[in-house]
Structures are given as C-alpha cells and as structure tokens.
Coordinates of C-alpha atoms in Angstrom, one line a residue:
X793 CA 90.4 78.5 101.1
X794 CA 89.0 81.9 101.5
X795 CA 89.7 84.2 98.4
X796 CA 90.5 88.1 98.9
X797 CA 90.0 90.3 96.1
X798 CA 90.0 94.2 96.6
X799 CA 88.6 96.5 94.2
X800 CA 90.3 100.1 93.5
X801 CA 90.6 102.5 91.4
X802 CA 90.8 106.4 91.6
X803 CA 87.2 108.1 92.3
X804 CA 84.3 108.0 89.9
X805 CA 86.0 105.3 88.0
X806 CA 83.0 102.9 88.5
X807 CA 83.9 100.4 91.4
X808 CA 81.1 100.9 93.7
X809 CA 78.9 100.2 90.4
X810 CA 81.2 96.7 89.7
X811 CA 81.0 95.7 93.5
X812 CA 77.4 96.2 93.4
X813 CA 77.2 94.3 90.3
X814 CA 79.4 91.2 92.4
X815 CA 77.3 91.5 95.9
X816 CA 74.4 91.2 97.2
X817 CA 75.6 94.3 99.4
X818 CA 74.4 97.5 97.7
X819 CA 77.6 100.5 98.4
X820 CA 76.8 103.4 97.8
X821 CA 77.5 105.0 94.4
X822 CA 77.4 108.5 93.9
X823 CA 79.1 111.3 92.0
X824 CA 81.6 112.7 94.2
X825 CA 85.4 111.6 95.3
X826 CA 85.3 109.2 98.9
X827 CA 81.7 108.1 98.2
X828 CA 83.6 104.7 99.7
X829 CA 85.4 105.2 103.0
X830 CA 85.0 102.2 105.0
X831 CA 85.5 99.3 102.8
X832 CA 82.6 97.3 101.7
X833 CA 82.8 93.6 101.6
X834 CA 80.5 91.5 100.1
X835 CA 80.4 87.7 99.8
X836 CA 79.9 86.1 96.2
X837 CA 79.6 82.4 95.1
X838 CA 81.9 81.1 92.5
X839 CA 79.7 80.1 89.2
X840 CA 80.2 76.6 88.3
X841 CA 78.0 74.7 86.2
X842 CA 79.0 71.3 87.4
X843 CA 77.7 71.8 90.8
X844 CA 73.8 72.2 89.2
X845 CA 74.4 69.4 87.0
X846 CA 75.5 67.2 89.7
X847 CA 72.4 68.6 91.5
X848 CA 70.4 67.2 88.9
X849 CA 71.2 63.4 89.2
X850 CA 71.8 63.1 93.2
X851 CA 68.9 65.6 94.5
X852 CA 70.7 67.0 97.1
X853 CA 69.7 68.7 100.5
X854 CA 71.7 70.9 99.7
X855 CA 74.1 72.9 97.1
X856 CA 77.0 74.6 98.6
X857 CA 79.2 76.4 95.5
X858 CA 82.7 78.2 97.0
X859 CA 83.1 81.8 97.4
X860 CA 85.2 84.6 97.0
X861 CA 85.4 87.8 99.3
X862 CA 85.7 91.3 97.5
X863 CA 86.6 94.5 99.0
X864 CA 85.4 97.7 97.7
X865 CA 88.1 99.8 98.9
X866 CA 88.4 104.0 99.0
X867 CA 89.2 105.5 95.5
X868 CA 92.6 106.9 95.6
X869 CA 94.2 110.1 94.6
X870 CA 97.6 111.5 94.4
X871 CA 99.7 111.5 97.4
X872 CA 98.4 108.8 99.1
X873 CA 101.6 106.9 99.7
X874 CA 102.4 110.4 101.7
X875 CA 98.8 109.8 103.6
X876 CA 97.3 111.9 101.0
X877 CA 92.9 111.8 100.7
X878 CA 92.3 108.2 102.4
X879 CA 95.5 106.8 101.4
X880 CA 97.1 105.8 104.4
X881 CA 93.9 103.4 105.1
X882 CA 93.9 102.3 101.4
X883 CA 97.2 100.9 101.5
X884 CA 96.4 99.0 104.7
X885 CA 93.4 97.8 103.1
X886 CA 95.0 96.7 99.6
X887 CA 97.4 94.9 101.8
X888 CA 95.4 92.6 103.5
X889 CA 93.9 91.5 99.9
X890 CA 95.2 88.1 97.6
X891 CA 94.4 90.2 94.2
X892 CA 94.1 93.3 93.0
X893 CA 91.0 94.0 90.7
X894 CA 91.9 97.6 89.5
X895 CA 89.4 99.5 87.8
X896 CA 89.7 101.7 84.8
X897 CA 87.2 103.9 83.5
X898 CA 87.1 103.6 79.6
X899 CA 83.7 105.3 78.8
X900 CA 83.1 109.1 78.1
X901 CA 80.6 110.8 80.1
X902 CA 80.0 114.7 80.8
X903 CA 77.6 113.8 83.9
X904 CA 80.1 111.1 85.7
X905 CA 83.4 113.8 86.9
X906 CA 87.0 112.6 86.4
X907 CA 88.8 113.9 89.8
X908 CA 91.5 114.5 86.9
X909 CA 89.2 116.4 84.6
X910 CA 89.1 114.0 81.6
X911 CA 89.3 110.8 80.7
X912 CA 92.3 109.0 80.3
X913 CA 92.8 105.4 81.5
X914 CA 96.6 105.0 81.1
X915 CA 97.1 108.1 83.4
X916 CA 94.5 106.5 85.8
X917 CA 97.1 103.4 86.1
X918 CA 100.0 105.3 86.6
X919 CA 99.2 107.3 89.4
X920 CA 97.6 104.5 91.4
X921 CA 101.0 102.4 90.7
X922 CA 103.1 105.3 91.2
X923 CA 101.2 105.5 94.9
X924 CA 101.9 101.7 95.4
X925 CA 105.4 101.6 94.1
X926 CA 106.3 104.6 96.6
X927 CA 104.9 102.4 99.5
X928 CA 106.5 99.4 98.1
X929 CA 109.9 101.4 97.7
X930 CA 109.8 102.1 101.4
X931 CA 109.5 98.4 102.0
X932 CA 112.0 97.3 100.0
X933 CA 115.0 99.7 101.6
X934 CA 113.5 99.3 105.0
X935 CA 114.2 95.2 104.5
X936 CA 117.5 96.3 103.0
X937 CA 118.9 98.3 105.8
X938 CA 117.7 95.2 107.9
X939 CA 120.3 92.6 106.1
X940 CA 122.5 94.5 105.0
X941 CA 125.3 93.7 107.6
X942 CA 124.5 90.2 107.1
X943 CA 124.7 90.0 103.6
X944 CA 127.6 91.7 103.4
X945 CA 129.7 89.7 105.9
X946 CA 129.2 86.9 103.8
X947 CA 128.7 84.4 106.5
X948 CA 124.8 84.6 105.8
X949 CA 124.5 82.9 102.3
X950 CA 120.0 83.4 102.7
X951 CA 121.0 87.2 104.1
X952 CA 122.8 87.7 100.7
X953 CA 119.9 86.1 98.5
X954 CA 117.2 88.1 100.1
X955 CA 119.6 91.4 99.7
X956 CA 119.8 90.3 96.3
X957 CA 116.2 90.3 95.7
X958 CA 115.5 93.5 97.4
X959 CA 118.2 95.3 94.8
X960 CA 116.4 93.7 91.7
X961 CA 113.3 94.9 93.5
X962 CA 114.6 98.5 94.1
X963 CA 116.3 98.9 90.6
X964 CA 112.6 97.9 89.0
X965 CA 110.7 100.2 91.5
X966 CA 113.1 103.4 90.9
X967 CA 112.4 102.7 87.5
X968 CA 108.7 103.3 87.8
X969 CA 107.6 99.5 87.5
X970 CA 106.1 97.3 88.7
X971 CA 107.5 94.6 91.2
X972 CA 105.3 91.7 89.3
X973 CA 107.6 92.3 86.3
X974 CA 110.5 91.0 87.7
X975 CA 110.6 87.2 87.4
X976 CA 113.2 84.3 89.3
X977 CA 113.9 81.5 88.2
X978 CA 114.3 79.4 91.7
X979 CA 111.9 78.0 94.2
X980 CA 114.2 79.7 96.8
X981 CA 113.9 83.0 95.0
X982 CA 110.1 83.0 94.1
X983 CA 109.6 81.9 98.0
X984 CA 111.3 85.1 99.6
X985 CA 109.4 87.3 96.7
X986 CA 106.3 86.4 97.7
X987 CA 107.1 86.8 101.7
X988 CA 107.7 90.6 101.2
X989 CA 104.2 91.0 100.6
X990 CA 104.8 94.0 97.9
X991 CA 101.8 95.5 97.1
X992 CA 103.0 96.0 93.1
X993 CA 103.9 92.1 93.5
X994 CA 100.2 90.7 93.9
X995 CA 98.7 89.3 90.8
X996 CA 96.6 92.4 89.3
X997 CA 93.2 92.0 87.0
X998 CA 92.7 95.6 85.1
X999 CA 89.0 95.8 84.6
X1000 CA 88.0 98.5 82.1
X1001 CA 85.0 100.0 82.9
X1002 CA 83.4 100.9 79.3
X1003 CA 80.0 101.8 78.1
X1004 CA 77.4 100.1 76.4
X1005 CA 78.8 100.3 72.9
X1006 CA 82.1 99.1 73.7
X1007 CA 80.2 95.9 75.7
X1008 CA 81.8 93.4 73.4
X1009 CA 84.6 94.6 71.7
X1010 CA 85.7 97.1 73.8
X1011 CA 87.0 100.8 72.7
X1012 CA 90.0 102.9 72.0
X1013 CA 90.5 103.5 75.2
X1014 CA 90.7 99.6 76.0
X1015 CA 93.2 99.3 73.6
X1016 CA 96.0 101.8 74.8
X1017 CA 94.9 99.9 78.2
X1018 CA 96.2 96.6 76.3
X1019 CA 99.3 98.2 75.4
X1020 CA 100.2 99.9 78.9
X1021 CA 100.5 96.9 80.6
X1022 CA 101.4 94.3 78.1
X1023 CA 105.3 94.0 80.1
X1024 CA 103.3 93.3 83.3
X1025 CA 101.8 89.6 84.5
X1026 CA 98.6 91.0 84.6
X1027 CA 95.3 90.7 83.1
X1028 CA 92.5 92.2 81.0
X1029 CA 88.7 92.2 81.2
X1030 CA 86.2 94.6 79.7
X1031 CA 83.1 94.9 81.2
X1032 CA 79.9 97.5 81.2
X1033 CA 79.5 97.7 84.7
X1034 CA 76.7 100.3 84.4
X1035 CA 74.8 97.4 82.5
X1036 CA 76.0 94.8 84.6
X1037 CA 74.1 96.5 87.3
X1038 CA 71.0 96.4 85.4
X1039 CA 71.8 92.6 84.2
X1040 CA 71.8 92.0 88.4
X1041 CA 68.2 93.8 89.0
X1042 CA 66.5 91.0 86.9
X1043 CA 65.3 88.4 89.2
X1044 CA 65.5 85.1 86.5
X1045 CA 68.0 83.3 85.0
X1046 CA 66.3 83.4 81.8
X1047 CA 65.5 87.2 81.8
X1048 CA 69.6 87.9 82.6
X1049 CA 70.4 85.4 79.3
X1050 CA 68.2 87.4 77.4
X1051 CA 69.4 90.6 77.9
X1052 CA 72.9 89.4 77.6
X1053 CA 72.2 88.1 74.4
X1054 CA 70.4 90.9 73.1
X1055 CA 74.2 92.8 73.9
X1056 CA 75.8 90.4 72.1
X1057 CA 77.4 88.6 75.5
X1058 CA 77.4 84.7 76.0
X1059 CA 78.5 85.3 79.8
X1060 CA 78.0 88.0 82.1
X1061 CA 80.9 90.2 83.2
X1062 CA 80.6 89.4 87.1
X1063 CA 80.7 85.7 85.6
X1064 CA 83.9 86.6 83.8
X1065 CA 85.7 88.5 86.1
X1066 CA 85.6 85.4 89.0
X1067 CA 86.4 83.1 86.8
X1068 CA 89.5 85.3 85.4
X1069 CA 91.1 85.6 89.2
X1070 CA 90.5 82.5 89.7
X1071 CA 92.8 81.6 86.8
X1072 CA 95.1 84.9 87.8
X1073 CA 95.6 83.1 91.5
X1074 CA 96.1 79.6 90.3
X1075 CA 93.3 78.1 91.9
X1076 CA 91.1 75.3 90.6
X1077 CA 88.1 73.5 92.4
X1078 CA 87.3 70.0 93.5
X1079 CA 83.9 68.7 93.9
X1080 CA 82.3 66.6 96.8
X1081 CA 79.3 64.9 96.3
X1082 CA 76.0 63.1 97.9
X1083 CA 72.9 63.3 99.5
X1084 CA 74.1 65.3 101.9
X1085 CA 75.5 68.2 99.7
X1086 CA 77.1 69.0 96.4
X1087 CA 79.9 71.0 97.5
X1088 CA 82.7 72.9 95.4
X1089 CA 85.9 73.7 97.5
X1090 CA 89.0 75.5 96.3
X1091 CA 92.6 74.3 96.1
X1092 CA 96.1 75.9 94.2
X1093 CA 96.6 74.4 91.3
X1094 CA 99.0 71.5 91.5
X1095 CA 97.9 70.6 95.3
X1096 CA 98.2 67.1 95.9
X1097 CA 95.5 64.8 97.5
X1098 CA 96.7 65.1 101.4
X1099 CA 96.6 69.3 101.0
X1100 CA 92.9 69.2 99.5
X1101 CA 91.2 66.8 102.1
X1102 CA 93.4 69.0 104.3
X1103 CA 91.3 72.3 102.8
X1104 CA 88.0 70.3 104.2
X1105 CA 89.5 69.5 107.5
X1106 CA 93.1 69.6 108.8
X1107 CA 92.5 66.4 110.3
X1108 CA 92.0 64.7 107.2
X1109 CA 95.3 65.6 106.0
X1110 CA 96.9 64.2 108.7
X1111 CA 95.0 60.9 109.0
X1112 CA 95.1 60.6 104.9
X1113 CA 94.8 57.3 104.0
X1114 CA 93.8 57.7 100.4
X1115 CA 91.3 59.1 98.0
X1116 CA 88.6 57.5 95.9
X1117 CA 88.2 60.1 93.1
X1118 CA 85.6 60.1 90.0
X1119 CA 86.0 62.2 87.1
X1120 CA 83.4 64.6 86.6
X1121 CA 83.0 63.6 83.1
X1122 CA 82.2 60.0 83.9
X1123 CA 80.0 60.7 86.8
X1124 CA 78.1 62.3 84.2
X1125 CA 78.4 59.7 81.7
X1126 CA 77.0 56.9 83.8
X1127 CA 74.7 58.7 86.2
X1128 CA 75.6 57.4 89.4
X1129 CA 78.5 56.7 91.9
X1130 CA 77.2 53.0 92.2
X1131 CA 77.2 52.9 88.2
X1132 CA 80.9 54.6 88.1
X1133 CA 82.4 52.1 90.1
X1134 CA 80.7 49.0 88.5
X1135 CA 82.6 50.3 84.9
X1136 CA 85.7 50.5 86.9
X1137 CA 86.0 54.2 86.6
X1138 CA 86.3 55.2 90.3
X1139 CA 90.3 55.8 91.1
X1140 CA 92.1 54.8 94.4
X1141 CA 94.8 57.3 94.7
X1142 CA 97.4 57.6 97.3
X1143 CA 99.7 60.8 98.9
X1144 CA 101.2 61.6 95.6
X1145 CA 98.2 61.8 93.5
X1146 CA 97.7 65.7 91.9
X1147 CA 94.2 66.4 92.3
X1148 CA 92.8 68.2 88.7
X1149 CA 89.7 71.0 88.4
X1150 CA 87.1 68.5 88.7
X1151 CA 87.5 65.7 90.2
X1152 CA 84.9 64.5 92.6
X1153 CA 86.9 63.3 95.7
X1154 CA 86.1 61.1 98.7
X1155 CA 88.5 61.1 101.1
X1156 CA 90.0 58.2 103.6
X1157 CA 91.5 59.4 106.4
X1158 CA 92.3 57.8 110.4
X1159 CA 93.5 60.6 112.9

C-alpha cells in the first residue's frame, strides 16, 4: 500500500528544507516565493526497528522496510483557489495526496522573508485553509446542485443522505472550518464523506518549523499553534528542520545519535514525523520473514488476514486458505521459527482473524 503525503505551506516557511531532511532528493531551497514549482517527490523508508532485529537472527539476503511517498508541493499565497500565484496546480497536486503535512514556520529570522512580512503562524494556517475551504466550497454546492432534485423528490432515500451531508459540509465551510471537524456517526455516512474527496477532509499533520532553541520544547509560537487547531482532528509535531538537515549530512548512525542527543532529542524529527502519519492514516505494518527477505508491508488498521496477504498479492487473497502467524515478541524470545513452533507459539488463523502491528505472517493461499 503506497502512502502519499504532500508537504505545503505558504513560501519561505521551511518545506523544501523538511523534504530535504525526508529524501534522498535534494529541492532546491532558496530565499525567494516559487523556489518549488514542479513538485518534488522523493521516496523514504518507514523506520522500524523490528526489521534490523529480525535481520540479526535470520541473516537475510535481503532487508526490504515499506515506504512512504512525499510531495514537496508549490508554496501557496492568497488567491489561489481563484488561480492566484501557482494555485490552480497546487490544489490539483494536494488533491492527488492521502495526507496533508502542512508546514508552519515558528522561528524568527531577519535573513529568511515572510511573503507576509512577519511572523505569525496562526495567520499562515488560515490563509492556506481559507484557499482550501473556497475550493472545497465549490465542491460541495457543485455535488449539491447535482442531487438536489433527487433528494428532494424523496424517492432517493441515498440522494437525500448525501444532500444531507453536503449541507453539514456547506454550513461548516461558510463558517470558515474545516471539513475534518464535522464528525458522523454511521458507516453509511463516514463512507459518502470520505468519497467527496474534500481537500479540508484529509487527515492533516501541522509541522512547526522552529529553531534550534525551541528543538525540544518548542516556543510561543508553537503554543498559539496548539490552540488554533485544538477543534480540528489534526496533529502536532515540532521539529528544527534547519537542524534536521544537518542531522541528515552525517553519514553514521552513531554520529546522527550523538548529535541528537547533544540537542536533547531521543529521536530524530524525520523519524517522528513518519511514524506520526502513519498513526494520523490508521495504518500499522506486518512483517514477513526468511532467508529470502525481511520485509515490512503496510495494512489499515483493523484489516483482517484475507486483505493483508491480499496487500502482497491479490491472488493470495483470493486463494486464502489461512495464515500461520508469530508474534514478533516470541520470535524474538526463542530465536527461531523452528524454535517458535516447537513451544507452540506459532498461530493458525483463518478469514476472520485481525492481523495486529507486528505480527509476522505466512500466508496459505490456492488460486
């Protein structure tokens, strides 16, 4: 399961600097508005500690972690629902994305320009969802006009739901929020939300860019950040993306744990920030492992076994027989598969069984 994050922001806010810190793929970061015009995409592995310890006790050919694709999409400026600066192409690109990783600059600098003139986070926020709530406004009476007849006919019970939903949707929006804050209680409901593909509906991490000082604990600015968007299903992460970038020039291990440390940071940021939209997107991974290759593979949260051997292969969802699966903790424990399944510790699961973040997984399958 591929994973689509796009990073934005207005100019100058520091997102170049953070997708430099993520990729191997070195955009370009200057001090001027558009520095970013055709999005940059760059290919990152998922950290997962399991996968190395794994590594350790079967000796591989090979380690193959998961990955997760972020964009580096064109800063945006006022307007840009309107076509406004690069907007029109920014909205096509944030579309196309699973999250939203929005960037806020939280740091004071005299030699980094605010396209605004001065710093001020909150504001930052507001324009760029004011910009996506136009766009999604459009969408949302567009879809309206569409079942309207339908809906009001009454012959059309789903016509009438999804009017339904695109009035809540409307009401939020003209009140200058967010889509993600409205909430439905139904399967039904949450189904028909999530096919409108609203830009202000996808799950959002707010990233504040700060500086070194406000590494660990963040800053003032961090903190009005917190408060702005407390209402919204959203998330926070601090990071020092000027220092990441320096953190990412060390070529060891050892080297980047020593600098961190000498911050006051157990984990780096990049670490941090995968991790957190992983959690945001309500995906968890499942491990495959043996000579071959020690291989992490992602799955939502709450997938049952047929769907993951189905994220390996479609045909082994639809020849699934059943899966032998090992905790991670016991493979561990005792060493070896051969040593796992002599304690009795290797389960036989069937079509029902929920696969949890972890579990090592062989599947059975006849197509």
């Amino acid at each position: 399961m591929a994973l689509k994050c796009g990073i934005v922001g207005l100019p100058n806010v520091g997102k170049s600097t953070l997708f430099n810190c993520l990729s191997n793929a070195k955009a370009q970061a200057a001090n001027f508005p558009f520095c970013t015009i055709e999005p940059n995409v760059g290919v990152i592995t998922v950290p997962d500690e399991r996968l190395n310890r794994l590594a350790e006790l079967i000796h591989p050919d090979k380690i193959v972690p998961t990955t997760v694709e972020i964009v580096d999409i064109a800063g945006l400026v006022k307007g840009a629902s309107k076509g406004e600066g690069l907007g029109n192409k920014f909205l096509a690109n944030i579309r196309e994305t699973d999250a939203i990783i929005h960037v806020l600059r939280c740091f004071d600098d005299s030699n980094v320009v605010h396209v605004d003139g001065s710093v001020n986070p909150v504001r930052d926020k507001e324009i760029i969802d004011m910009e996506l709530q136009i766009k999604d406004l459009e969408t949302v009476e567009s879809r309206m006009e569409k079942v309207r007849k339908q809906a009001q006919t009454g012959g059309d019970k789903q016509a009438k739901q999804i009017f339904e939903i695109l009035a809540r949707y409307r009401e939020t929006l003209e009140q200058g929020k967010n889509a993600r804050t409205v909430t439905f209680d139904s399967k039904d409901e949450n189904k028909i939300a999530r096919e409108l593909y609203l830009l202000t509906n996808k799950p959002v991490l707010y990233v504040c860019n700060v500086d070194e000082s406000g590494a660990v604990d963040g800053n003032a600015y961090v903190e009005k950040v917190r408060e702005a968007v407390r209402a919204e299903q959203a998330e926070i992460l601090v990071i020092a993306a000027k220092i990441e970038s320096e953190i990412a020039e060390f070529e060891s291990h050892e080297e980047r744990e020593m600098f961190l440390g000498e911050i006051g940071l157990k984990e780096s940021g990049v670490s941090r920030l995968i991790k957190t939209a992983y959690r945001l997107l309500n995906l968890e991974t499942f491990l495959t492992a043996g000579v071959p290759e020690v291989r992490a593979w992602t799955y939502r949260k709450g997938s049952k076994a047929p769907q993951c051997a189905g994220v390996i292969h479609t045909d082994f969802e639809k020849g699934f027989i059943r899966a032998e699966v090992i905790k991670y903790d016991d493979y561990i424990g005792y060493g070896t598969e051969a040593a796992v399944k002599e304690a009795g510790k290797m389960y036989v699961e069937g079509k029902d069984y929920i696969v949890q973040d972890g579990d090592i997984m062989h599947f059975r399958f006849n197509v």
